[in-house]
Coordinates of C-alpha atoms in Angstrom, one line a residue:
M1 CA 41.4 -67.9 -5.3
A2 CA 38.4 -66.8 -4.3
S3 CA 37.0 -64.3 -6.8
S4 CA 36.4 -60.9 -5.5
P5 CA 32.8 -60.1 -4.7
T6 CA 30.9 -58.1 -7.7
P7 CA 30.2 -54.4 -6.6
P8 CA 26.4 -53.3 -6.8
P9 CA 25.4 -51.7 -9.6
I10 CA 25.9 -48.0 -9.6
R11 CA 21.8 -47.0 -9.8
T12 CA 21.8 -49.0 -6.5
V13 CA 24.4 -47.2 -4.7
L14 CA 22.8 -44.0 -5.6
A15 CA 19.0 -44.9 -4.8
A16 CA 20.8 -45.9 -1.2
T17 CA 22.2 -42.6 -0.7
L18 CA 19.0 -40.7 -1.8
L19 CA 17.3 -42.5 0.6
L20 CA 19.4 -41.8 3.8
L21 CA 19.9 -38.2 2.5
V22 CA 15.7 -38.0 2.7
Y23 CA 16.1 -39.5 6.2
L24 CA 18.9 -37.4 7.5
L25 CA 17.8 -34.2 5.8
P26 CA 14.3 -33.7 8.0
H27 CA 15.8 -35.6 11.0
N28 CA 17.0 -32.3 12.7
A29 CA 13.8 -30.4 12.1
A30 CA 11.7 -33.3 13.2
A31 CA 13.2 -34.6 16.6
A32 CA 11.1 -31.6 18.1
A33 CA 8.6 -31.3 15.5
G34 CA 5.5 -30.2 16.8
A35 CA 2.7 -27.6 16.0
G36 CA 3.5 -25.5 12.9
A37 CA 7.0 -27.4 12.1
S38 CA 7.5 -27.9 8.2
P39 CA 7.0 -31.5 6.6
A40 CA 9.8 -33.0 4.9
V41 CA 11.4 -31.5 1.7
N42 CA 13.2 -33.0 -1.6
P43 CA 17.0 -33.0 -0.4
F44 CA 17.7 -31.7 -3.9
T45 CA 16.0 -28.3 -3.8
A46 CA 16.8 -24.7 -3.0
K47 CA 14.5 -25.2 0.1
A48 CA 16.4 -27.8 1.2
A49 CA 19.7 -26.2 0.8
F50 CA 18.3 -23.4 3.1
I51 CA 17.5 -25.8 5.4
R52 CA 20.5 -27.1 6.0
Y53 CA 22.0 -23.5 6.0
W54 CA 19.3 -23.0 9.1
N55 CA 20.7 -25.6 10.8
R56 CA 24.4 -24.6 10.8
K57 CA 23.5 -21.3 11.8
V58 CA 21.1 -21.9 14.3
P59 CA 21.8 -25.1 15.9
N60 CA 19.5 -25.8 18.7
N61 CA 17.0 -28.6 16.8
R62 CA 13.9 -26.5 17.2
P63 CA 11.6 -27.1 14.4
H64 CA 11.6 -24.9 11.4
P65 CA 8.1 -23.1 11.4
A66 CA 5.7 -24.2 8.3
F67 CA 5.0 -20.2 8.0
F68 CA 8.9 -19.3 7.0
V69 CA 9.3 -22.5 5.2
A70 CA 6.4 -21.9 3.0
K71 CA 8.0 -18.6 1.8
L72 CA 11.1 -20.7 0.5
S73 CA 12.0 -20.7 -3.2
P74 CA 10.2 -23.9 -4.9
L75 CA 12.9 -23.7 -7.8
P76 CA 14.0 -27.1 -8.9
A77 CA 17.7 -27.5 -8.4
A78 CA 18.2 -27.9 -12.5
D79 CA 16.3 -24.3 -12.9
S80 CA 18.9 -22.9 -9.9
A81 CA 21.9 -24.2 -11.5
S82 CA 20.9 -22.6 -14.9
F83 CA 19.6 -19.5 -13.6
P84 CA 21.3 -16.6 -16.3
S85 CA 23.6 -14.1 -14.9
A86 CA 23.0 -11.3 -17.0
L87 CA 19.9 -8.9 -16.8
P88 CA 18.6 -9.2 -20.6
D89 CA 18.7 -13.2 -20.0
I90 CA 17.0 -13.1 -16.6
R91 CA 14.1 -10.7 -18.7
A92 CA 14.2 -13.6 -21.5
R93 CA 13.6 -16.3 -19.2
L94 CA 11.0 -15.1 -16.8
P95 CA 7.8 -16.6 -18.6
A96 CA 9.1 -19.8 -17.8
L97 CA 10.9 -18.6 -14.5
C98 CA 8.0 -16.9 -13.1
T99 CA 5.6 -19.9 -12.3
K100 CA 8.5 -22.2 -11.0
A101 CA 10.3 -19.9 -8.8
A102 CA 6.8 -18.0 -7.5
L103 CA 7.7 -14.7 -8.5
L104 CA 5.9 -11.5 -9.3
C105 CA 5.9 -10.8 -12.9
P106 CA 3.6 -8.7 -15.3
G107 CA 0.7 -10.7 -16.7
P108 CA 0.4 -10.9 -20.2
A109 CA -2.3 -8.6 -22.1
T110 CA -5.5 -10.4 -22.8
T111 CA -6.9 -7.6 -25.2
D112 CA -5.2 -5.1 -27.6
A113 CA -6.6 -2.3 -29.6
A114 CA -6.3 -4.7 -32.7
S115 CA -8.7 -7.1 -31.4
L116 CA -10.9 -4.5 -30.8
A117 CA -10.3 -2.3 -34.0
A118 CA -13.3 -4.7 -35.8
S119 CA -15.8 -3.2 -33.7
G120 CA -15.3 0.2 -34.7
P121 CA -15.5 3.7 -32.8
R122 CA -19.0 3.1 -33.0
G123 CA -19.2 -0.3 -31.8
G124 CA -18.9 0.3 -28.1
G125 CA -21.1 -1.7 -25.8
P126 CA -20.1 -3.4 -22.1
F127 CA -16.8 -4.6 -21.6
K128 CA -17.2 -6.9 -18.9
G129 CA -14.4 -9.1 -17.1
Y130 CA -11.6 -8.0 -19.5
S131 CA -8.3 -7.2 -17.5
N132 CA -4.9 -6.0 -18.7
A133 CA -5.9 -4.4 -21.9
N134 CA -5.0 -1.9 -24.2
F135 CA -7.7 0.5 -25.5
N136 CA -5.3 3.0 -27.3
N137 CA -7.1 5.2 -30.2
Y138 CA -10.2 3.2 -28.9
G139 CA -13.0 5.2 -30.0
T140 CA -11.5 7.9 -31.8
G141 CA -13.7 10.3 -34.0
G142 CA -16.6 8.5 -32.6
V143 CA -20.2 9.8 -32.7
A144 CA -22.6 9.2 -29.8
G145 CA -22.7 5.5 -28.4
S146 CA -21.6 4.7 -25.2
D147 CA -19.3 2.2 -23.7
S148 CA -19.3 0.6 -20.0
F149 CA -16.5 -1.1 -18.4
R150 CA -17.8 -3.2 -15.4
N151 CA -16.2 -5.1 -13.3
Y152 CA -13.1 -4.8 -15.4
S153 CA -9.7 -6.3 -14.0
P154 CA -10.9 -7.4 -10.4
D155 CA -9.0 -9.1 -8.3
L156 CA -5.9 -9.1 -10.1
N157 CA -2.1 -8.6 -9.2
I158 CA 0.0 -6.2 -11.6
A159 CA -3.2 -5.1 -12.9
A160 CA -1.9 -2.9 -16.1
D161 CA -4.4 -1.0 -18.3
S162 CA -4.1 1.5 -21.1
F163 CA -6.6 3.8 -22.4
R164 CA -4.3 6.4 -24.3
R165 CA -6.4 8.7 -27.0
Y166 CA -9.3 7.1 -25.9
G167 CA -12.2 8.5 -27.7
R168 CA -10.1 11.6 -29.0
D169 CA -12.2 14.1 -31.2
S170 CA -15.5 12.0 -30.6
S171 CA -18.8 13.8 -30.1
G172 CA -21.4 13.1 -27.6
R173 CA -20.1 9.6 -26.3
A174 CA -20.6 8.2 -23.0
D175 CA -18.0 6.2 -20.8
S176 CA -18.5 4.5 -17.6
F177 CA -16.2 2.8 -15.4
A178 CA -17.6 0.8 -12.7
S179 CA -15.9 -1.5 -10.4
Y180 CA -12.9 -1.0 -12.3
E181 CA -9.8 -2.2 -10.8
A182 CA -11.4 -3.2 -7.6
D183 CA -9.9 -5.2 -4.8
G184 CA -6.4 -5.2 -7.0
N185 CA -2.9 -5.4 -6.3
V186 CA -0.3 -3.1 -7.8
V187 CA -2.8 -1.9 -10.2
T188 CA -1.8 0.6 -12.9
A189 CA -4.2 2.5 -15.3
N190 CA -3.3 5.3 -18.0
F191 CA -5.4 7.8 -19.3
T192 CA -3.5 9.8 -21.3
S193 CA -4.7 12.3 -23.8
Y194 CA -8.3 10.3 -22.8
A195 CA -11.1 12.6 -24.8
G196 CA -9.2 14.9 -26.1
G197 CA -10.8 17.5 -28.0
A198 CA -14.2 15.6 -27.4
T199 CA -17.3 17.4 -27.9
G200 CA -20.7 16.8 -25.4
G201 CA -20.7 13.4 -23.8
S202 CA -20.2 12.1 -20.1
G203 CA -17.7 10.2 -18.4
S204 CA -18.3 8.4 -15.1
F205 CA -15.7 6.8 -12.6
A206 CA -17.9 5.1 -9.9
A207 CA -16.2 2.6 -7.3
Y208 CA -13.1 2.9 -9.0
A209 CA -9.8 1.3 -7.5
A210 CA -11.8 0.4 -4.6
E211 CA -9.8 -1.1 -1.8
T212 CA -6.7 -1.4 -4.0
N213 CA -3.2 -2.0 -2.8
V214 CA -0.7 0.7 -4.4
P215 CA -3.2 2.0 -7.0
D216 CA -1.3 4.2 -9.7
S217 CA -3.5 6.1 -12.3
T218 CA -2.8 8.7 -15.0
F219 CA -5.1 11.2 -16.1
T220 CA -2.5 13.5 -18.1
N221 CA -4.5 15.9 -20.6
Y222 CA -7.1 14.1 -20.2
D223 CA -10.2 16.1 -21.4
A224 CA -7.9 18.9 -23.0
G225 CA -9.7 20.9 -25.3
A226 CA -12.9 19.1 -24.7
N227 CA -16.1 20.8 -25.0
G228 CA -19.0 20.6 -22.7
R229 CA -18.3 17.5 -21.5
G230 CA -19.1 16.3 -17.8
R231 CA -16.8 13.7 -15.5
S232 CA -17.9 12.3 -12.5
F233 CA -15.4 10.6 -10.2
A234 CA -17.2 8.9 -7.4
S235 CA -16.0 6.5 -4.5
Y236 CA -12.9 7.0 -6.5
S237 CA -9.8 4.8 -4.7
Q238 CA -11.9 4.6 -1.6
E239 CA -10.4 2.4 1.1
A240 CA -6.9 2.1 -1.1
N241 CA -3.8 1.9 0.5
H242 CA -0.7 3.9 -0.5
G243 CA -1.8 5.0 -4.1
E244 CA -0.9 7.8 -6.3
N245 CA -3.3 9.4 -9.1
G246 CA -1.8 12.4 -11.5
F247 CA -4.2 14.7 -13.1
S248 CA -1.6 16.7 -14.9
G249 CA -2.8 19.2 -17.7
Y250 CA -6.5 17.8 -17.2
G251 CA -9.1 19.7 -18.8
K252 CA -6.8 21.9 -20.0
D253 CA -7.8 24.7 -22.6
G254 CA -11.3 22.9 -22.1
N255 CA -14.6 24.5 -22.8
G256 CA -17.6 24.1 -20.2
V257 CA -15.9 21.0 -18.8
R258 CA -17.7 19.8 -15.7
E259 CA -15.7 17.7 -13.2
T260 CA -17.3 16.1 -10.1
F261 CA -14.9 14.4 -7.5
S262 CA -17.3 12.8 -4.7
S263 CA -16.1 10.6 -2.0
Y264 CA -12.6 10.6 -3.7
G265 CA -10.1 8.8 -1.6
N266 CA -12.0 8.2 1.4
E267 CA -10.7 6.2 4.2
S268 CA -7.4 5.5 2.0
N269 CA -4.3 5.0 3.6
V270 CA -1.4 7.2 2.0
L271 CA -2.9 8.6 -1.2
A272 CA -1.3 11.4 -2.9
S273 CA -2.7 13.1 -6.0
A274 CA -1.3 16.0 -8.3
F275 CA -3.4 18.2 -10.1
A276 CA -0.8 20.3 -12.1
N277 CA -2.0 22.4 -14.9
Y278 CA -5.5 21.3 -13.7
G279 CA -8.1 23.1 -15.8
Q280 CA -5.8 25.6 -17.3
S281 CA -6.7 28.2 -19.6
A282 CA -10.1 27.1 -19.7
N283 CA -13.6 28.5 -20.4
G284 CA -16.7 28.4 -17.9
A285 CA -14.9 25.0 -16.2
T286 CA -17.3 24.1 -12.8
D287 CA -15.4 21.7 -10.5
T288 CA -16.8 20.2 -7.2
F289 CA -14.7 18.3 -4.7
T290 CA -17.4 17.0 -2.2
G291 CA -16.6 14.5 0.6
Y292 CA -13.0 14.6 -0.5
G293 CA -10.2 12.7 1.4
V294 CA -12.4 12.1 4.1
E295 CA -11.1 9.9 7.3
G296 CA -8.0 9.3 4.8
N297 CA -4.6 8.5 6.6
V298 CA -1.8 11.2 5.4
P299 CA -3.4 12.1 2.4
E300 CA -1.3 14.5 0.2
N301 CA -2.8 16.7 -2.8
T302 CA -1.1 19.3 -5.0
F303 CA -3.0 22.0 -6.5
R304 CA -0.4 23.7 -9.2
N305 CA -1.3 26.1 -11.5
Y306 CA -5.1 25.0 -11.3
D307 CA -7.3 26.9 -13.2
A308 CA -4.8 29.5 -14.1
G309 CA -5.4 31.6 -16.6
G310 CA -9.1 30.2 -17.0
N311 CA -12.1 32.4 -17.3
A312 CA -15.1 32.1 -15.3
G313 CA -14.2 28.9 -13.5
V314 CA -15.9 27.6 -10.2
D315 CA -14.7 25.5 -7.9
T316 CA -16.1 23.7 -4.7
F317 CA -14.2 22.5 -1.8
K318 CA -16.6 21.2 0.4
K319 CA -16.0 18.9 3.3
Y320 CA -12.5 18.4 2.1
R321 CA -10.2 16.3 4.0
D322 CA -12.9 15.9 7.2
D323 CA -11.8 13.3 10.0
A324 CA -8.6 12.8 8.1
N325 CA -5.3 12.2 10.0
V326 CA -2.7 14.8 9.4
G327 CA -2.4 14.9 5.5
D328 CA -0.8 17.7 3.2
D329 CA -2.1 20.2 0.9
R330 CA -0.5 22.7 -1.6
F331 CA -2.1 25.3 -3.5
T332 CA 0.7 26.9 -5.8
S333 CA -0.2 29.4 -8.1
Y334 CA -4.1 28.4 -8.0
A335 CA -6.2 30.9 -10.2
K336 CA -3.4 33.1 -11.0
G337 CA -4.3 35.4 -14.1
A338 CA -7.8 33.6 -14.0
N339 CA -11.0 35.9 -15.1
G340 CA -14.1 36.0 -13.4
G341 CA -13.0 32.6 -11.2
A342 CA -14.8 31.8 -7.9
A343 CA -13.7 29.2 -5.3
E344 CA -15.2 27.9 -2.2
F345 CA -13.8 26.3 1.0
E346 CA -16.8 25.2 3.0
S347 CA -16.1 23.1 5.8
Y348 CA -12.6 22.4 4.6
G349 CA -9.4 21.1 6.7
N350 CA -11.2 19.5 9.4
S351 CA -8.7 16.9 9.8
A352 CA -8.6 14.8 13.2
N353 CA -5.2 15.3 13.5
P354 CA -3.4 18.7 12.5
G355 CA -2.3 18.6 8.6
S356 CA -0.7 21.5 6.7
T357 CA -2.1 23.6 3.8
T358 CA -0.3 25.9 1.8
F359 CA -1.5 28.3 -0.3
K360 CA 1.3 30.1 -2.7
G361 CA -0.2 32.9 -5.7
Y362 CA -3.2 32.2 -4.7
G363 CA -5.5 34.1 -7.0
E364 CA -2.8 36.6 -7.8
G365 CA -2.7 38.0 -11.3
T366 CA -3.5 41.6 -13.2
N367 CA -7.1 40.4 -13.3
P368 CA -8.9 41.2 -9.9
N369 CA -12.4 40.1 -11.4
H370 CA -12.6 37.0 -9.2
H371 CA -14.0 35.7 -5.4
I372 CA -12.4 33.1 -3.4
G373 CA -14.0 32.6 0.0
F374 CA -13.3 30.2 3.2
K375 CA -16.4 29.3 5.0
E376 CA -15.8 27.4 8.3
Y377 CA -12.5 26.7 7.2
A378 CA -10.2 24.9 10.0
G379 CA -6.9 23.6 10.8
E380 CA -3.3 23.9 11.9
N381 CA -0.2 24.9 10.2
N382 CA -1.8 26.9 7.0
T383 CA 0.2 29.2 5.2
F384 CA -1.2 32.0 3.1
K385 CA 1.6 33.2 0.7
G386 CA 1.4 35.9 -1.9
Y387 CA -2.3 35.7 -2.3
A388 CA -4.6 38.1 -3.9
K389 CA -5.4 41.4 -1.8
T390 CA -8.9 41.8 -3.1
G391 CA -11.5 39.1 -4.1
V392 CA -10.4 36.7 -1.1
S393 CA -12.9 36.5 2.0
F394 CA -12.3 34.7 5.2
K395 CA -15.6 33.6 7.0
E396 CA -15.6 31.7 10.5
Y397 CA -12.1 31.1 9.5
H398 CA -10.4 29.2 12.5
N399 CA -6.9 28.3 12.7
T400 CA -6.3 26.6 16.0
S401 CA -2.7 27.8 16.3
T402 CA -3.4 31.7 16.2
G403 CA -6.4 31.5 18.5
A404 CA -10.2 30.8 17.6
L405 CA -12.8 33.0 16.5
T406 CA -16.3 33.4 17.4
V407 CA -18.8 30.9 15.8
S408 CA -22.4 30.4 15.5
A409 CA -24.1 27.9 17.8
E410 CA -24.9 25.8 14.8
A411 CA -21.1 25.6 13.8
A412 CA -20.1 24.9 17.4
A413 CA -22.2 22.1 17.2
S414 CA -21.0 20.7 14.3
M415 CA -17.3 21.3 15.7
Q416 CA -18.7 19.1 19.0
H417 CA -20.1 16.5 16.3
H418 CA -16.8 16.5 14.4
E419 CA -14.6 15.5 17.7
H420 CA -17.1 12.8 18.5
L421 CA -16.1 11.5 14.9
K422 CA -12.6 11.8 15.5
W423 CA -10.7 9.7 13.1
S424 CA -9.1 6.7 14.8
P425 CA -7.0 3.5 13.4
E426 CA -8.8 0.4 13.1
P427 CA -10.2 -1.3 16.3
G428 CA -7.5 -3.4 18.0
K429 CA -4.7 -2.4 15.8
F430 CA -3.1 -1.0 19.2
F431 CA -3.7 -1.8 22.6
R432 CA -2.0 -1.7 25.8
E433 CA -0.1 -4.5 27.5
R434 CA -2.7 -5.0 30.1
E435 CA -5.0 -6.2 27.9
L436 CA -2.8 -9.2 27.6
V437 CA -4.8 -11.3 30.1
A438 CA -6.6 -14.7 29.9
G439 CA -10.5 -14.0 29.5
N440 CA -10.1 -10.7 28.1
R441 CA -12.7 -9.3 25.1
M442 CA -11.1 -7.5 22.6
P443 CA -11.3 -6.4 19.1
M444 CA -9.1 -8.4 16.5
P445 CA -7.8 -6.0 13.4
D446 CA -7.5 -7.3 10.0
I447 CA -4.3 -9.0 10.2
R448 CA -4.7 -10.7 6.5
D449 CA -1.6 -10.2 4.2
K450 CA -2.4 -7.8 1.8
M451 CA 0.9 -8.3 -0.4
P452 CA 0.5 -10.5 -3.4
P453 CA 2.1 -13.9 -2.9
R454 CA 5.8 -14.4 -3.7
A455 CA 8.6 -16.8 -2.6
F456 CA 12.3 -15.8 -1.7
L457 CA 15.0 -15.9 -4.6
P458 CA 17.9 -18.6 -3.4
R459 CA 20.5 -16.2 -2.2
A460 CA 23.1 -17.2 -5.0
I461 CA 20.3 -15.8 -7.5
A462 CA 19.1 -12.7 -5.9
A463 CA 22.8 -11.6 -5.6
R464 CA 22.9 -11.8 -9.5
I465 CA 20.3 -8.9 -9.7
P466 CA 21.7 -5.7 -8.3
F467 CA 19.4 -4.2 -5.4
E468 CA 18.7 -0.9 -7.9
H469 CA 15.6 0.1 -9.1
R470 CA 16.3 0.4 -12.7
A471 CA 18.3 -3.1 -12.7
V472 CA 15.0 -4.9 -11.2
S473 CA 12.8 -2.8 -13.3
E474 CA 14.9 -4.1 -16.0
A475 CA 15.0 -7.7 -15.0
F476 CA 11.1 -8.1 -14.3
G477 CA 9.8 -6.0 -17.0
F478 CA 8.1 -3.4 -14.8
P479 CA 8.3 0.1 -16.6
L480 CA 9.4 2.7 -13.9
D481 CA 6.3 4.8 -14.5
T482 CA 3.4 2.1 -13.1
A483 CA 2.4 1.1 -9.5
M484 CA 5.1 -1.9 -9.4
G485 CA 7.7 0.1 -11.2
K486 CA 7.3 3.1 -8.3
A487 CA 6.7 0.4 -6.0
V488 CA 10.1 -1.2 -6.4
S489 CA 11.8 2.6 -6.4
S490 CA 9.9 2.9 -2.8
T491 CA 11.3 -0.6 -1.7
V492 CA 14.9 0.4 -2.7
A493 CA 14.9 3.9 -1.4
E494 CA 13.5 2.7 2.1
C495 CA 16.2 0.1 2.5
L496 CA 18.8 2.9 2.0
R497 CA 17.3 5.2 4.2
A498 CA 19.8 5.6 7.5
P499 CA 18.4 3.6 10.4
S500 CA 16.7 5.7 13.1
K501 CA 17.7 7.2 16.3
G502 CA 18.7 3.1 17.8
E503 CA 17.5 1.0 15.1
T504 CA 19.7 -1.6 13.8
K505 CA 18.4 -2.3 10.2
R506 CA 18.7 -4.7 7.1
C507 CA 16.9 -5.2 4.1
A508 CA 16.9 -9.0 3.5
T509 CA 16.7 -10.0 0.0
S510 CA 16.9 -13.9 0.7
A511 CA 15.7 -16.2 3.5
E512 CA 19.5 -16.5 4.1
D513 CA 20.2 -12.8 4.6
V514 CA 16.9 -13.0 7.4
V515 CA 18.8 -15.7 9.3
D516 CA 21.9 -13.9 9.0
F517 CA 20.6 -10.8 10.5
A518 CA 18.6 -12.6 13.2
V519 CA 21.7 -14.2 14.5
E520 CA 23.8 -11.4 14.1
T521 CA 21.6 -9.6 16.5
L522 CA 20.4 -12.0 19.0
G523 CA 23.2 -14.6 18.7
D524 CA 22.5 -18.3 17.4
H525 CA 19.7 -19.7 20.0
I526 CA 16.9 -18.0 18.5
V527 CA 13.2 -19.0 17.2
V528 CA 11.1 -16.9 14.8
R529 CA 7.1 -16.7 15.5
S530 CA 4.3 -15.1 13.8
T531 CA 0.5 -15.0 14.3
A532 CA -0.9 -18.8 13.3
S533 CA -3.4 -17.9 11.0
T534 CA -6.1 -14.9 10.0
A535 CA -8.6 -16.5 11.9
G536 CA -10.8 -13.9 13.8
S537 CA -9.3 -11.0 12.1
G538 CA -11.6 -8.4 11.7
G539 CA -13.9 -9.2 15.1
D540 CA -14.2 -9.6 18.4
V541 CA -12.1 -12.4 20.0
R542 CA -11.5 -13.7 23.6
L543 CA -8.1 -14.5 24.8
G544 CA -7.3 -18.0 26.5
T545 CA -4.0 -18.8 27.8
V546 CA -1.4 -15.8 27.4
T547 CA 2.5 -16.5 27.6
G548 CA 5.3 -14.2 27.9
V549 CA 8.4 -15.2 25.9
D550 CA 11.3 -15.3 27.7
G551 CA 9.8 -15.3 31.2
G552 CA 7.9 -12.2 30.3
R553 CA 11.3 -10.6 30.9
V554 CA 12.1 -7.3 28.8
T555 CA 14.1 -8.5 25.9
R556 CA 15.5 -7.6 22.0
S557 CA 13.8 -8.8 19.2
V558 CA 14.1 -8.6 15.3
S559 CA 10.8 -7.9 13.6
C560 CA 10.7 -8.3 9.8
H561 CA 7.8 -7.1 7.6
Q562 CA 7.3 -7.7 3.8
S563 CA 8.0 -5.2 1.3
L564 CA 6.8 -4.7 -2.1
F565 CA 9.2 -6.5 -4.7
P566 CA 9.1 -9.1 -7.6
Y567 CA 10.3 -11.8 -5.0
L568 CA 10.4 -11.8 -1.1
V569 CA 12.1 -8.6 0.6
Y570 CA 11.8 -8.2 4.1
Y571 CA 12.6 -5.0 5.9
C572 CA 14.1 -6.3 9.3
H573 CA 15.1 -4.2 12.6
S574 CA 16.1 -4.8 15.5
V575 CA 13.7 -3.6 18.5
P576 CA 15.2 -3.0 21.9
K577 CA 13.1 -2.6 25.0
V578 CA 10.1 -5.2 24.0
R579 CA 8.1 -7.7 25.6
V580 CA 6.6 -10.3 23.6
Y581 CA 3.9 -12.6 24.2
E582 CA 1.8 -15.6 22.6
A583 CA -1.8 -15.9 23.2
D584 CA -4.6 -18.9 22.6
I585 CA -7.1 -17.0 20.6
M586 CA -10.8 -18.0 21.4
A587 CA -13.7 -17.6 19.8
A588 CA -15.6 -14.5 21.5
D589 CA -18.8 -16.1 21.6
G590 CA -18.1 -19.3 23.5
S591 CA -19.0 -20.2 27.2
D592 CA -16.2 -20.4 29.7
A593 CA -16.9 -24.0 29.7
G594 CA -16.5 -24.8 26.0
E595 CA -14.5 -22.1 24.5
K596 CA -13.0 -23.0 21.2
K597 CA -9.9 -21.9 20.0
I598 CA -9.9 -20.4 16.8
N599 CA -5.7 -19.2 16.4
H600 CA -2.7 -18.9 18.1
G601 CA -1.5 -15.0 18.1
V602 CA 1.9 -13.5 18.6
A603 CA 1.6 -9.7 20.2
I604 CA 4.6 -7.6 20.7
C605 CA 4.8 -4.6 23.1
H606 CA 6.9 -1.6 22.7
L607 CA 8.2 -0.6 25.5
D608 CA 9.9 2.6 24.9
T609 CA 7.7 4.9 22.6
S610 CA 9.5 8.1 23.3
D611 CA 10.9 8.4 19.7
W612 CA 7.5 7.8 18.0
S613 CA 5.6 10.7 16.4
P614 CA 3.0 12.2 18.1
S615 CA 0.5 12.1 15.1
H616 CA 1.0 7.9 15.2
G617 CA -2.3 5.9 15.1
A618 CA -1.2 4.0 18.5
F619 CA -1.7 7.3 20.5
V620 CA -4.9 8.3 18.2
A621 CA -6.2 4.8 19.5
L622 CA -4.8 5.1 23.0
G623 CA -4.3 8.4 24.0
G624 CA -0.8 9.2 25.8
K625 CA 2.0 10.9 24.4
P626 CA 5.7 9.6 22.8
G627 CA 7.3 8.0 25.9
E628 CA 4.3 8.0 28.3
V629 CA 2.3 4.8 27.3
E630 CA 3.6 1.2 25.9
V631 CA 2.2 -0.1 22.4
C632 CA 1.0 -3.2 21.9
H633 CA 0.0 -4.8 18.4
W634 CA -0.2 -8.4 16.9
I635 CA 2.1 -9.7 14.5
F636 CA 0.3 -9.8 11.1
E637 CA 0.4 -12.6 8.8
G638 CA 3.3 -12.5 6.3
D639 CA 5.6 -10.9 9.0
M640 CA 7.2 -12.4 11.9
T641 CA 9.3 -11.8 14.8
W642 CA 12.7 -13.4 16.2
T643 CA 13.6 -13.7 19.9
V644 CA 15.9 -15.9 22.1
A645 CA 14.8 -19.3 22.4
D646 CA 13.0 -19.7 25.9

């Protein structure tokens, strides 16, 4: 009797199975692969598992775009399977998992006070190339000397620096912060009780937090009780995006403290500053705000109990919030109960778009010995409630909501010049549909992704972390009072916000969530698009072939925008009544015969703007009012739009 054939070794069977899987898995995507299609992936990864999920949900054999696949979790299968469930365990595993899973985690401190102690309070000197350092109690009680922080924490994600009680009770020390936290992303600086009780000396913050994304600085009780100390903030938070600065108790009980804010928050986007109890009970304080908030977008400033109970304080606000867009200032109990105080508001409030200013309890108190002047003060929505009945003068004050006053020829010329310099969004950020034609030359805005690089978490892992700001901060180690902690809170709040009229939205905490929402909204015969690269960004380009998606018909899309979170979270919402276009983007200086294609752009045109705010930047740039004009924009790097497939 013939013997049974010997079965192949188990390793041979496994190898053959693996080869078959490697062939089959990418075959569905590669069948129609073209430009932008993703490469084959290891079948035993979270990335491969998602691609199988995508193929089941969207069975149209379209290629998986490389820009989307690049965002999928790179976590190996073994790490995915062993990922902990409890928040303390996740926190304990983070150092090892952050790199493997491409997450955004706090960076390790490179310097601490102990390592600096050897230099002593007199050591000082230049601190160049430091990052994420702890200078708490540094220079306490020091006499004379100087410290220089230059190119400190540049180009970092999640920079966190602490200068608590720095230079406290020192005498004649000078400190300088130049190019501090420049070009950073989600930076936090803590200057609590900095230079408290110091005598003499000076401090300079030049080019501080310039061009940063979500800066958060705390100057609580900074220079409190100081004597004869000068402080300068020049080009502070310039061109920053969505930051917050706190100056609570700054200069409180100080004597002869001089503070200068020059070019503070200029050209920034949604920068909030709080000056609570600033200069309270101080003697002879001198504060100057020159060119503060110029050309900013929706700056918000609060001056609560500012200079209250002070003696002989002088405050000057010159060209404050010039050419800004909207904005909101609140002066509550400003200089209340002060003695011999003087405040001048010169050329204040010349916003390009109407903002609001509230003066409540201004200069009130039992001591009438003060002078508050408003010279060439302009604006709408201004409220003066409960201000002092004496010592307040309004010269050439112009409230456009109540009628104009007669102004001088010089003032009229200045206003005309102001209109010429009216705030406007970046050129090319918004445009009309008629501009999407072949051969048109147009400016391309800066479409670069400003968010820190991160990846999605696999859905099974994301589900283990409650979508709640305290839980996320606990899991990832971001204190709630840091820039990243506040960003997490903001993202969660925006996701929980009720949808706007006609909007359907979802915050997708995994790639699977993104696909599910797109399928639920548009059906399963869909594609996702984004602009191919950032080539041409920030300069003029010329359009090549322009093609309307779905034949150029009015359609519905799902647009998804990144939110700031430790892992990728997308704010996705349905957008009705749109037209979506694809366009070849050519170098602007190419000849008609030899134009060079440098990019492939995706643009979306919103045809119904009736529910948009009248102060929206699109109407500033294009003219018109909500509902009167359509508004188009490019899909920026990192964002995406889903439509029904052609």
